[in-house]
Coordinates of C-alpha atoms in Angstrom, one line a residue:
X394 CA 272.1 249.3 396.0
X395 CA 269.3 247.4 394.2
X396 CA 271.4 246.4 391.2
X397 CA 275.0 245.1 390.7
X398 CA 277.7 247.7 390.8
X399 CA 279.6 246.3 387.8
X400 CA 276.8 245.9 385.3
X401 CA 279.2 245.9 382.3
X402 CA 280.5 242.5 383.3
X403 CA 277.1 240.9 382.6
X404 CA 277.0 241.8 378.9
X405 CA 276.8 238.7 376.7
X406 CA 277.3 238.8 372.9
X407 CA 275.4 236.4 370.6
X408 CA 278.6 234.6 369.7
X409 CA 279.0 233.5 373.3
X410 CA 275.6 231.8 373.6
X411 CA 275.7 228.1 374.6
X412 CA 275.9 225.6 371.8
X413 CA 272.5 224.0 370.7
X414 CA 271.7 220.7 369.0
X415 CA 268.5 221.2 367.1
X416 CA 266.5 218.4 365.4
X417 CA 263.9 219.8 362.9
X418 CA 261.1 217.2 362.5
X419 CA 259.0 218.0 359.4
X420 CA 255.6 216.5 358.6
X421 CA 255.4 215.1 355.0
X422 CA 252.2 213.1 355.4
X423 CA 249.3 213.4 352.9
X424 CA 247.4 215.9 355.0
X425 CA 250.2 218.5 354.4
X426 CA 249.1 218.7 350.8
X427 CA 246.2 221.0 351.8
X428 CA 246.3 224.5 350.6
X429 CA 249.6 226.3 351.4
X430 CA 250.5 224.1 354.3
X431 CA 253.8 222.9 352.7
X432 CA 254.9 226.5 351.9
X433 CA 254.2 227.5 355.5
X434 CA 256.2 224.5 356.8
X435 CA 259.2 225.3 354.6
X436 CA 259.1 228.9 355.7
X437 CA 259.1 227.9 359.4
X438 CA 262.0 225.6 358.8
X439 CA 263.9 228.4 357.1
X440 CA 263.3 230.6 360.1
X441 CA 264.9 228.0 362.3
X442 CA 267.9 227.8 360.1
X443 CA 268.3 231.6 359.9
X444 CA 268.4 231.7 363.7
X445 CA 271.2 229.1 364.1
X446 CA 274.4 230.3 365.7
X447 CA 277.9 229.6 364.5
X448 CA 278.3 226.8 367.1
X449 CA 274.8 225.3 366.8
X450 CA 274.3 221.9 365.2
X451 CA 271.1 221.0 363.3
X452 CA 269.6 218.0 361.4
X453 CA 266.5 217.6 359.3
X454 CA 264.1 214.6 359.8
X455 CA 260.9 213.9 357.9
X456 CA 258.0 211.7 358.9
X457 CA 254.8 210.2 357.6
X458 CA 254.1 206.6 358.4
X459 CA 257.8 206.4 359.4
X460 CA 260.8 208.6 360.1
X461 CA 263.5 209.4 357.5
X462 CA 266.8 211.3 358.1
X463 CA 266.9 213.9 355.4
X464 CA 270.1 215.6 356.7
X465 CA 272.0 214.2 359.7
X466 CA 273.8 216.1 362.4
X467 CA 277.3 217.4 361.5
X468 CA 280.0 214.7 361.6
X469 CA 282.5 217.1 363.3
X470 CA 282.0 218.9 366.5
X471 CA 282.7 222.3 365.1
X472 CA 279.1 223.3 364.8
X473 CA 276.8 223.7 361.8
X474 CA 278.9 224.9 358.9
X475 CA 277.4 227.1 356.2
X476 CA 277.7 224.1 353.8
X477 CA 275.5 221.9 355.9
X478 CA 272.9 224.6 356.3
X479 CA 272.9 225.0 352.5
X480 CA 272.5 221.2 352.3
X481 CA 269.4 221.4 354.6
X482 CA 267.9 224.2 352.5
X483 CA 268.5 222.2 349.3
X484 CA 266.8 219.2 350.8
X485 CA 263.9 221.4 351.8
X486 CA 263.5 222.4 348.2
X487 CA 263.7 218.8 347.0
X488 CA 261.3 217.0 349.3
X489 CA 257.6 217.5 349.5
X490 CA 254.5 215.9 351.2
X491 CA 253.8 212.3 350.2
X492 CA 250.7 210.1 350.5
X493 CA 251.4 208.3 353.8
X494 CA 249.5 208.4 357.0
X495 CA 250.8 210.3 360.1
X496 CA 252.5 208.4 362.8
X497 CA 253.3 211.3 365.0
X498 CA 254.0 209.4 368.2
X499 CA 256.7 207.1 366.6
X500 CA 258.4 210.1 365.0
X501 CA 258.6 212.1 368.2
X502 CA 260.0 209.2 370.2
X503 CA 262.5 208.3 367.5
X504 CA 264.0 211.8 367.2
X505 CA 263.9 212.3 371.0
X506 CA 266.0 209.1 371.4
X507 CA 268.4 210.5 368.7
X508 CA 268.8 213.7 370.7
X509 CA 269.1 211.9 374.0
X510 CA 272.0 209.7 372.8
X511 CA 274.7 212.1 371.6
X512 CA 277.6 210.6 369.6
X513 CA 280.4 212.4 371.4
X514 CA 281.2 214.5 374.5
X515 CA 280.9 217.7 372.6
X516 CA 277.4 216.8 371.4
X517 CA 276.5 215.8 375.0
X518 CA 277.4 219.3 376.2
X519 CA 275.1 221.0 373.7
X520 CA 271.6 222.0 374.6
X521 CA 269.2 219.6 372.7
X522 CA 266.0 220.9 371.2
X523 CA 263.3 219.2 369.0
X524 CA 261.4 221.5 366.6
X525 CA 258.2 219.9 365.3
X526 CA 256.6 221.5 362.2
X527 CA 253.2 219.9 361.4
X528 CA 249.5 220.5 360.9
X529 CA 248.9 218.3 364.0
X530 CA 245.7 216.7 362.6
X531 CA 243.6 214.6 364.8
X532 CA 244.0 211.5 362.6
X533 CA 247.7 211.3 363.6
X534 CA 248.7 208.2 365.6
X535 CA 250.1 209.1 369.0
X536 CA 249.9 205.6 370.7
X537 CA 253.7 205.3 370.8
X538 CA 253.9 208.2 373.3
X539 CA 251.7 206.4 375.8
X540 CA 254.4 203.9 376.8
X541 CA 257.3 206.3 376.4
X542 CA 259.1 208.3 379.1
X543 CA 260.0 211.6 377.6
X544 CA 263.6 212.8 378.4
X545 CA 263.5 215.6 380.8
X546 CA 266.4 217.5 379.2
X547 CA 264.8 217.7 375.7
X548 CA 262.3 220.5 375.1
X549 CA 259.9 220.2 372.1
X550 CA 259.0 223.3 370.2
X551 CA 255.8 223.0 368.1
X552 CA 255.2 225.1 365.0
X553 CA 251.6 224.6 363.9
X554 CA 250.6 225.2 360.3
X555 CA 247.0 225.7 359.4
X556 CA 245.1 226.3 356.1
X557 CA 243.2 229.4 355.5
X558 CA 240.1 227.3 354.4
X559 CA 239.4 224.5 356.8
X560 CA 236.6 222.5 355.1
X561 CA 237.7 219.0 354.3
X562 CA 235.5 216.0 353.6
X563 CA 236.5 212.5 352.3
X564 CA 234.8 209.4 351.0
X565 CA 235.3 205.7 351.2
X566 CA 233.7 202.7 349.4
X567 CA 232.3 200.2 351.8
X568 CA 232.4 196.4 351.6
X569 CA 230.0 193.8 352.8
X570 CA 230.4 191.9 356.1
X571 CA 232.9 189.5 354.5
X572 CA 235.1 192.3 353.1
X573 CA 233.9 191.7 349.5
X574 CA 232.9 194.4 347.0
X575 CA 229.2 195.0 346.6
X576 CA 227.2 194.9 343.5
X577 CA 225.3 198.0 344.6
X578 CA 228.1 200.0 346.3
X579 CA 227.7 202.0 349.4
X580 CA 229.8 205.2 350.0
X581 CA 230.5 206.8 353.3
X582 CA 231.2 210.6 353.2
X583 CA 232.8 212.0 356.4
X584 CA 233.2 215.7 357.2
X585 CA 236.0 217.0 359.4
X586 CA 235.0 218.5 362.8
X587 CA 236.4 222.0 362.0
X588 CA 234.8 222.2 358.5
X589 CA 232.7 225.2 357.6
X590 CA 231.0 223.5 354.5
X591 CA 228.3 220.9 354.7
X592 CA 227.0 220.4 351.1
X593 CA 228.9 218.0 348.8
X594 CA 228.3 215.7 345.8
X595 CA 229.8 212.4 344.7
X596 CA 230.0 210.7 341.3
X597 CA 231.6 207.8 339.5
X598 CA 234.4 208.7 337.0
X599 CA 235.8 206.8 334.1
X600 CA 239.2 205.1 334.4
X601 CA 241.4 206.9 331.9
X602 CA 239.8 210.2 331.0
X603 CA 238.7 211.1 334.6
X604 CA 235.4 212.3 333.1
X605 CA 232.1 211.8 335.0
X606 CA 230.4 208.5 334.2
X607 CA 227.0 209.5 335.6
X608 CA 225.1 212.2 337.4
X609 CA 226.5 213.6 340.6
X610 CA 224.6 212.7 343.7
X611 CA 224.2 215.5 346.3
X612 CA 224.7 214.8 350.0
X613 CA 224.5 216.9 353.1
X614 CA 227.0 216.1 355.9
X615 CA 227.3 218.3 359.0
X616 CA 230.8 219.0 360.4
X617 CA 232.1 216.1 362.5
X618 CA 229.6 213.6 361.1
X619 CA 229.4 211.1 358.3
X620 CA 226.7 209.8 356.0
X621 CA 226.3 206.6 354.0
X622 CA 224.6 206.5 350.6
X623 CA 224.0 204.0 347.8
X624 CA 226.0 204.9 344.6
X625 CA 225.3 202.3 341.9
X626 CA 227.7 202.1 339.0
X627 CA 226.2 203.8 336.0
X628 CA 224.9 201.5 333.3
X629 CA 227.2 201.2 330.3
X630 CA 230.2 202.6 332.4
X631 CA 231.7 199.3 333.6
X632 CA 235.2 201.0 333.3
X633 CA 234.3 203.5 336.1
X634 CA 237.0 202.8 338.7
X635 CA 237.0 205.9 341.0
X636 CA 234.5 207.9 343.0
X637 CA 235.0 211.7 343.1
X638 CA 233.9 214.0 345.9
X639 CA 233.1 217.7 345.1
X640 CA 232.5 220.6 347.4
X641 CA 235.4 221.0 349.9
X642 CA 238.6 223.0 350.0
X643 CA 241.1 220.2 350.2
X644 CA 241.4 217.9 347.2
X645 CA 244.1 215.5 348.4
X646 CA 241.5 212.9 349.6
X647 CA 238.6 213.6 347.2
X648 CA 239.1 210.5 345.0
X649 CA 238.6 206.9 346.1
X650 CA 239.9 204.3 343.7
X651 CA 237.9 201.0 343.3
X652 CA 238.7 198.3 340.7
X653 CA 235.6 197.5 338.8
X654 CA 234.6 194.0 339.7
X655 CA 234.4 191.4 336.9
X656 CA 231.7 188.8 336.8
X657 CA 233.6 185.6 337.4
X658 CA 232.5 182.5 335.7
X659 CA 232.6 179.5 338.0
X660 CA 232.1 175.8 337.1
X661 CA 230.6 173.5 339.8
X662 CA 229.7 169.8 339.7
X663 CA 226.8 168.3 341.7
X664 CA 227.1 164.6 342.3
X665 CA 223.5 163.5 343.1
X666 CA 220.4 162.4 341.4
X667 CA 218.0 165.0 342.8
X668 CA 215.8 167.2 340.6
X669 CA 216.6 170.9 340.5
X670 CA 212.9 171.6 341.0
X671 CA 212.4 169.5 344.1
X672 CA 211.9 171.9 347.1
X673 CA 212.6 169.0 349.5
X674 CA 216.0 168.3 348.1
X675 CA 219.5 169.7 348.7
X676 CA 220.1 170.8 345.1
X677 CA 217.1 173.1 345.0
X678 CA 218.3 175.3 347.8
X679 CA 222.0 175.1 346.7
X680 CA 221.1 176.5 343.2
X681 CA 219.1 179.3 344.8
X682 CA 222.1 180.2 347.0
X683 CA 224.6 180.1 344.1
X684 CA 222.4 182.3 341.9
X685 CA 222.4 185.0 344.6
X686 CA 226.2 185.7 344.1
X687 CA 226.1 189.1 342.3
X688 CA 229.7 189.0 341.1
X689 CA 229.9 185.4 340.0
X690 CA 228.1 183.4 337.4
X691 CA 228.0 179.9 338.7
X692 CA 227.1 177.0 336.5
X693 CA 226.1 174.0 338.5
X694 CA 226.4 170.9 336.4
X695 CA 224.7 167.7 337.7
X696 CA 226.4 164.3 337.2
X697 CA 224.3 161.2 338.0
X698 CA 225.6 158.1 339.6
X699 CA 227.8 155.9 337.4
X700 CA 228.5 158.8 334.9
X701 CA 232.1 159.7 334.2
X702 CA 233.6 162.7 335.9
X703 CA 235.5 165.5 334.1
X704 CA 237.6 167.1 336.8
X705 CA 240.6 168.3 334.7
X706 CA 241.3 170.4 331.6
X707 CA 239.0 173.2 330.5
X708 CA 236.1 171.6 332.3
X709 CA 237.9 171.5 335.6
X710 CA 235.3 172.8 338.2
X711 CA 236.1 175.1 341.1
X712 CA 233.8 173.2 343.4
X713 CA 232.5 169.6 343.6
X714 CA 229.4 168.9 345.8
X715 CA 228.8 165.3 346.7
X716 CA 225.5 164.1 348.3
X717 CA 225.3 160.4 347.3
X718 CA 227.6 157.4 347.8
X719 CA 230.7 157.4 345.5
X720 CA 232.2 154.5 343.7
X721 CA 235.8 153.7 344.7
X722 CA 236.9 155.0 341.3
X723 CA 235.0 158.3 341.7
X724 CA 236.3 158.6 345.3
X725 CA 239.9 158.3 344.2
X726 CA 239.3 160.6 341.3
X727 CA 237.9 163.3 343.6
X728 CA 240.7 162.7 346.1
X729 CA 243.3 163.5 343.3
X730 CA 241.2 166.5 342.3
X731 CA 241.4 167.9 345.9
X732 CA 245.1 167.2 346.2
X733 CA 245.7 169.3 343.1
X734 CA 243.9 172.3 344.6
X735 CA 240.2 171.5 344.2
X736 CA 237.4 172.0 346.7
X737 CA 234.9 169.3 347.8
X738 CA 231.7 169.9 349.7
X739 CA 230.2 166.7 351.0
X740 CA 226.7 166.5 352.6
X741 CA 226.0 163.3 354.6
X742 CA 222.6 162.1 353.6
X743 CA 223.5 158.6 354.8
X744 CA 226.3 156.5 356.3
X745 CA 227.3 155.0 352.9
X746 CA 228.4 158.4 351.5
X747 CA 230.7 159.0 354.5
X748 CA 232.3 155.6 354.2
X749 CA 232.9 156.1 350.5
X750 CA 234.9 159.3 351.4
X751 CA 237.5 157.4 353.3
X752 CA 240.3 158.3 350.8
X753 CA 239.7 161.9 351.7
X754 CA 238.5 162.0 355.3
X755 CA 240.9 159.7 357.1
X756 CA 240.1 158.9 360.8
X757 CA 236.3 159.3 360.6
X758 CA 234.0 156.5 361.8
X759 CA 230.2 156.5 361.5
X760 CA 227.6 155.0 363.7
X761 CA 224.8 152.7 362.6
X762 CA 222.0 154.2 360.5
X763 CA 219.5 153.4 363.2
X764 CA 221.1 156.0 365.5
X765 CA 221.4 158.7 362.9
X766 CA 218.0 160.1 363.6
X767 CA 218.0 161.9 366.9
X768 CA 215.0 162.6 369.1
X769 CA 214.0 166.3 369.3
X770 CA 216.5 168.5 367.6
X771 CA 220.1 169.5 367.9
X772 CA 221.7 173.0 367.9
X773 CA 225.2 174.3 367.0
X774 CA 227.0 174.6 370.3
X775 CA 230.6 175.4 369.3
X776 CA 231.7 177.3 366.2
X777 CA 235.2 178.4 365.2
X778 CA 234.6 182.0 364.3
X779 CA 238.3 182.5 363.4
X780 CA 237.9 180.3 360.3
X781 CA 237.4 182.2 357.0
X782 CA 234.1 180.4 356.6
X783 CA 232.7 181.9 359.8
X784 CA 234.5 185.2 360.0
X785 CA 231.5 187.1 358.4
X786 CA 229.4 185.8 361.4
X787 CA 232.0 186.7 364.1
X788 CA 230.4 190.0 365.3
X789 CA 227.8 189.6 368.1
X790 CA 225.1 190.8 365.7
X791 CA 225.4 187.8 363.4
X792 CA 226.9 185.1 365.7
X793 CA 223.6 183.6 367.0
X794 CA 223.0 180.2 365.4
X795 CA 220.6 179.0 368.1
X796 CA 217.5 179.6 366.0
X797 CA 218.6 176.9 363.5
X798 CA 217.2 173.5 364.5
X799 CA 218.8 170.3 363.1
X800 CA 216.2 167.5 363.0
X801 CA 218.6 164.9 361.8
X802 CA 222.3 164.5 361.7
X803 CA 224.7 161.6 361.1
X804 CA 226.7 160.9 364.2
X805 CA 230.4 160.4 363.5
X806 CA 233.6 160.2 365.5
X807 CA 236.9 161.8 364.7
X808 CA 240.1 159.9 365.7
X809 CA 242.4 161.7 368.1
X810 CA 245.3 161.5 365.6
X811 CA 243.2 162.6 362.6
X812 CA 244.4 165.7 360.7
X813 CA 240.9 167.0 360.0
X814 CA 239.7 170.1 361.8
X815 CA 236.3 170.5 363.4
X816 CA 234.8 173.9 362.5
X817 CA 231.5 173.4 364.3
X818 CA 230.0 171.0 366.8
X819 CA 226.4 170.2 367.9
X820 CA 225.4 170.8 371.4
X821 CA 225.8 167.0 372.0
X822 CA 229.6 167.5 371.2
X823 CA 229.2 165.6 367.9
X824 CA 231.1 167.1 364.9
X825 CA 228.7 169.2 362.7
X826 CA 231.2 170.6 360.2
X827 CA 234.7 169.2 359.4
X828 CA 237.4 170.5 357.2
X829 CA 240.2 168.3 355.8
X830 CA 243.2 169.7 354.1
X831 CA 244.6 167.4 351.4
X832 CA 247.5 168.5 349.2
X833 CA 246.9 172.0 348.0
X834 CA 243.1 171.7 348.3
X835 CA 240.5 171.1 351.0
X836 CA 237.3 169.2 351.6
X837 CA 234.4 170.2 353.9
X838 CA 231.9 167.7 355.3
X839 CA 228.4 168.6 356.7
X840 CA 227.0 166.1 359.2
X841 CA 223.5 167.2 358.4
X842 CA 221.7 168.4 355.3
X843 CA 220.2 171.8 354.8
X844 CA 216.9 170.6 353.3
X845 CA 213.7 171.0 355.5
X846 CA 213.6 167.3 356.3
X847 CA 217.1 167.5 358.0
X848 CA 217.3 171.1 359.3
X849 CA 216.2 174.7 359.1
X850 CA 219.5 175.8 357.7
X851 CA 218.4 176.5 354.1
X852 CA 215.5 178.6 355.4
X853 CA 217.7 180.8 357.6
X854 CA 219.6 184.0 356.8
X855 CA 222.9 182.2 357.5
X856 CA 222.6 179.8 354.5
X857 CA 223.4 182.0 351.6
X858 CA 226.5 183.7 353.2
X859 CA 227.7 180.2 354.3
X860 CA 227.4 178.7 350.8
X861 CA 229.0 181.8 349.2
X862 CA 231.8 181.6 351.7
X863 CA 232.5 178.0 350.6
X864 CA 232.6 179.3 347.0
X865 CA 235.0 182.0 348.0
X866 CA 237.3 179.4 349.5
X867 CA 237.0 177.4 346.3
X868 CA 237.8 180.4 344.1
X869 CA 240.7 181.6 346.3
X870 CA 239.2 184.9 347.3
X871 CA 238.8 188.0 345.1
X872 CA 242.4 189.2 344.4
X873 CA 241.1 191.0 341.3
X874 CA 239.3 193.6 343.4
X875 CA 241.9 193.9 346.1
X876 CA 241.9 197.3 347.9
X877 CA 244.9 198.4 349.9
X878 CA 246.0 201.4 351.9
X879 CA 249.0 203.4 350.6
X880 CA 252.1 201.8 352.1
X881 CA 250.4 198.4 352.5
X882 CA 252.1 195.5 350.8
X883 CA 250.2 193.2 348.4
X884 CA 250.7 189.4 348.5
X885 CA 251.6 188.1 345.1
X886 CA 249.9 185.0 343.5
X887 CA 252.0 181.9 343.2
X888 CA 253.9 181.6 340.0
X889 CA 256.7 179.6 338.5
X890 CA 260.3 180.8 338.4
X891 CA 260.1 181.2 334.6
X892 CA 257.1 183.6 334.7
X893 CA 258.1 187.2 334.5
X894 CA 256.2 189.6 336.8
X895 CA 255.9 193.4 336.8
X896 CA 253.7 196.1 338.3
X897 CA 252.6 199.2 336.5
X898 CA 252.1 202.0 339.0
X899 CA 249.6 204.8 338.7
X900 CA 252.3 207.3 337.6
X901 CA 253.2 205.0 334.7
X902 CA 256.4 203.6 336.3
X903 CA 257.0 199.9 335.7
X904 CA 258.5 197.9 338.5
X905 CA 259.9 194.5 337.6
X906 CA 259.7 191.9 340.4
X907 CA 262.3 189.4 341.3
X908 CA 261.6 185.7 340.6
X909 CA 261.4 184.9 344.3
X910 CA 259.3 188.0 345.3
X911 CA 256.2 187.1 347.4
X912 CA 254.9 190.6 348.1
X913 CA 254.8 193.9 346.3
X914 CA 255.9 196.7 348.7
X915 CA 256.0 199.9 346.5
X916 CA 252.4 201.0 347.0
X917 CA 253.5 204.6 347.7
X918 CA 250.9 206.3 345.5
X919 CA 247.1 206.3 345.6
X920 CA 245.6 205.0 342.4
X921 CA 245.2 201.8 340.3
X922 CA 248.0 199.3 339.9
X923 CA 248.3 196.6 337.3
X924 CA 250.2 193.4 338.1
X925 CA 251.3 191.4 335.0
X926 CA 252.3 187.8 335.5
X927 CA 252.9 186.0 332.2
X928 CA 249.7 186.5 330.2
X929 CA 247.5 187.2 333.2
X930 CA 246.8 190.7 334.5
X931 CA 245.6 191.5 338.0
X932 CA 244.4 194.9 339.1
X933 CA 244.3 196.4 342.5
X934 CA 243.7 199.9 344.1
X935 CA 245.6 201.8 346.8
X936 CA 243.8 204.6 348.7
X937 CA 244.8 207.0 351.5
X938 CA 244.4 205.8 355.1
X939 CA 241.0 206.9 356.4
X940 CA 242.5 208.6 359.5
X941 CA 244.5 210.9 357.3
X942 CA 241.4 212.8 356.3
X943 CA 240.6 213.6 360.0
X944 CA 242.2 217.0 359.6
X945 CA 240.7 218.9 362.6
X946 CA 243.7 220.3 364.6
X947 CA 245.0 218.4 367.6
X948 CA 245.6 220.6 370.7
X949 CA 249.2 220.8 371.5
X950 CA 248.3 220.4 375.2
X951 CA 247.3 216.8 374.4
X952 CA 250.9 216.1 373.5
X953 CA 251.9 217.5 376.9
X954 CA 249.4 215.2 378.6
X955 CA 251.2 212.3 376.8
X956 CA 254.4 213.3 378.5
X957 CA 256.0 215.6 375.8
X958 CA 257.9 218.5 377.4
X959 CA 256.7 221.5 375.5
X960 CA 258.6 224.8 375.3
X961 CA 258.4 228.1 373.6
X962 CA 260.8 228.9 370.8
X963 CA 263.2 231.7 371.6
X964 CA 265.3 233.5 369.0
X965 CA 269.0 233.9 369.7
X966 CA 268.5 237.5 370.6
X967 CA 265.7 236.5 373.1
X968 CA 267.9 233.7 374.4
X969 CA 270.8 236.2 374.9
X970 CA 268.5 238.6 376.8
X971 CA 267.1 235.9 379.0
X972 CA 270.6 234.7 379.7
X973 CA 271.7 238.3 380.5
X974 CA 268.9 238.6 383.1
X975 CA 269.9 235.3 384.6
X976 CA 273.6 236.5 384.9
X977 CA 272.4 239.8 386.4
X978 CA 270.6 237.9 389.1
X979 CA 273.6 235.7 389.6
X980 CA 275.9 238.8 389.7
X981 CA 273.5 240.5 392.1
X982 CA 273.6 237.6 394.4
X983 CA 277.4 237.8 394.5
X984 CA 277.4 241.6 395.0
X985 CA 274.9 242.0 397.9
X986 CA 277.1 244.5 399.7
X987 CA 274.0 246.6 400.4
X988 CA 272.9 244.0 402.9
X989 CA 276.1 244.5 404.9
X990 CA 275.8 248.3 404.6
X991 CA 272.2 248.1 406.1
X992 CA 273.5 245.9 408.9
X993 CA 276.3 248.4 409.6
X994 CA 273.9 251.3 409.5
X995 CA 271.6 249.6 412.0
X996 CA 274.6 248.8 414.2
X997 CA 275.7 252.5 414.0
X998 CA 272.1 253.6 414.9
X999 CA 272.0 251.2 417.9
X1000 CA 275.5 252.3 419.0
X1001 CA 274.6 256.0 418.6
X1002 CA 271.4 255.5 420.6
X1003 CA 273.3 253.7 423.4
X1004 CA 276.0 256.4 423.3
X1005 CA 273.5 259.2 423.4
X1006 CA 271.7 257.6 426.4
X1007 CA 275.0 257.0 428.2
X1008 CA 276.2 260.5 427.6
X1009 CA 272.8 261.9 428.8
X1010 CA 273.1 260.0 432.0
X1011 CA 276.6 261.2 432.7
X1012 CA 275.6 264.8 432.1
X1013 CA 272.6 264.4 434.4
X1014 CA 274.7 262.9 437.1
X1015 CA 277.3 265.6 436.8
X1016 CA 274.7 268.3 437.0
X1017 CA 273.2 266.8 440.1
X1018 CA 276.6 266.6 441.8
X1019 CA 277.3 270.3 441.3
X1020 CA 273.8 271.2 442.5

């Protein structure tokens, strides 16, 4: 009585299994280039296809930094035809891992939404299932899952692929605090947490041949840690544009591309009569700060009062520094220079200079000279750390300016309707540093000098980065040494409509740009790019995202903690057997005759006991009566 009487009615052929709607989500990020991961992934996808039933529907999605539909679900509701399965297999043979980072969270949520929003009633009746095939590396982004409510009806089956050799290290060229390339480069080498190797070496390589440009430098990095070393460019190998790492099992992230910086020649004009050798003057400290720029050769040309200015043509300077009163003609000439894209740095030694700058700094008024010398000293009380000039000082480590005392400053007032912007104020609320945009250029005004008689600025560690930041603004940054991440777009320099522009990619493909294009989007390969605009050539590098090299495996349980409903994959035969057992239980629940038989047996025993007792009493009574 323990099992159904009619067991044959519970038999279920595979053809009668419920219809499934399966989305295969395949990882094609850069980390899938390791070892035989891609071969494993394709084999697992083939296994899923081989197990599809005649009524099942399937689609193939790929993801790296975004989700792509490789093969969509069948248009009709008749199930996955043999032709569509062949199409999925062909697409598997055509695609391969790219160079993008891994946005796992966005991919899972996008495909889950696709499964949870069927296109017709027939698809709605099918059982949805998401099959993820990935190496689940820890560098994958999962933040999209934190605010996502996973659909209860959609199970996710995870197929993890893993390399036989786990050691993976990567390298990255570091920049200075302002994001600029360094003359003596520093390289960070990071080793994955599951690596078994710890000894590596790094070296510069030449641009075209890929041959070593110098001796390899050994470095020891324990698993899960990183080390920073100095790796100077080899002498006589200015063309070296990549750093190569040796010693690990995965080579996909062993090259970091870096455009060799060119020494930029910059012309600057100094309007003042001070001697370059006077340690009490502004010019002396300015020249020292300009000479400390490793990637620029700055020529500071002094022009005395009354001498003609050359601010156009081949002698057009990138920067004009004014420290003495300007004639009306010189002030108008400098104003026109700024309007056309020039940069002016004015340092108020006296009130007369400020008043002569009226064509440039409108809305500024200056107090009498007798009040320009303050008692005691002033400090910088408010600084706009969002401005490019102060961004290098924004971190708490460098943002303290309270040790710089200003013995003198020239009090000035900015009108409420003035267009100038105050970048810094003294603790008495007076403007200390003002920026005025004029046309396509800009002018910066210091209310105090940096020489020892006025302040301690020139003797502080803030002075050189501040002056070099002004030169950066004057030169428009360093687009020549731009470094991007694969997939990141590059802002294009301004150009006329007549100028033709094209980009030569690392694989030799040339991409012609539209006349109105403002950004280049096709940075889909790591390597060096060449942007040609007219006769000018700009170079920039694209490298892998740093997180993509964090290849230690992510525990699948962490996905479950983020709300993903994980499930085990069952073959159609296992699914049929499970469904048979469920039907046996259901049939047994409908065929529980044994319960009633037990009740009847108990009732019969009770009746028999009563009958036996009653009969015994009748016999005893009859016997007593005869006796």
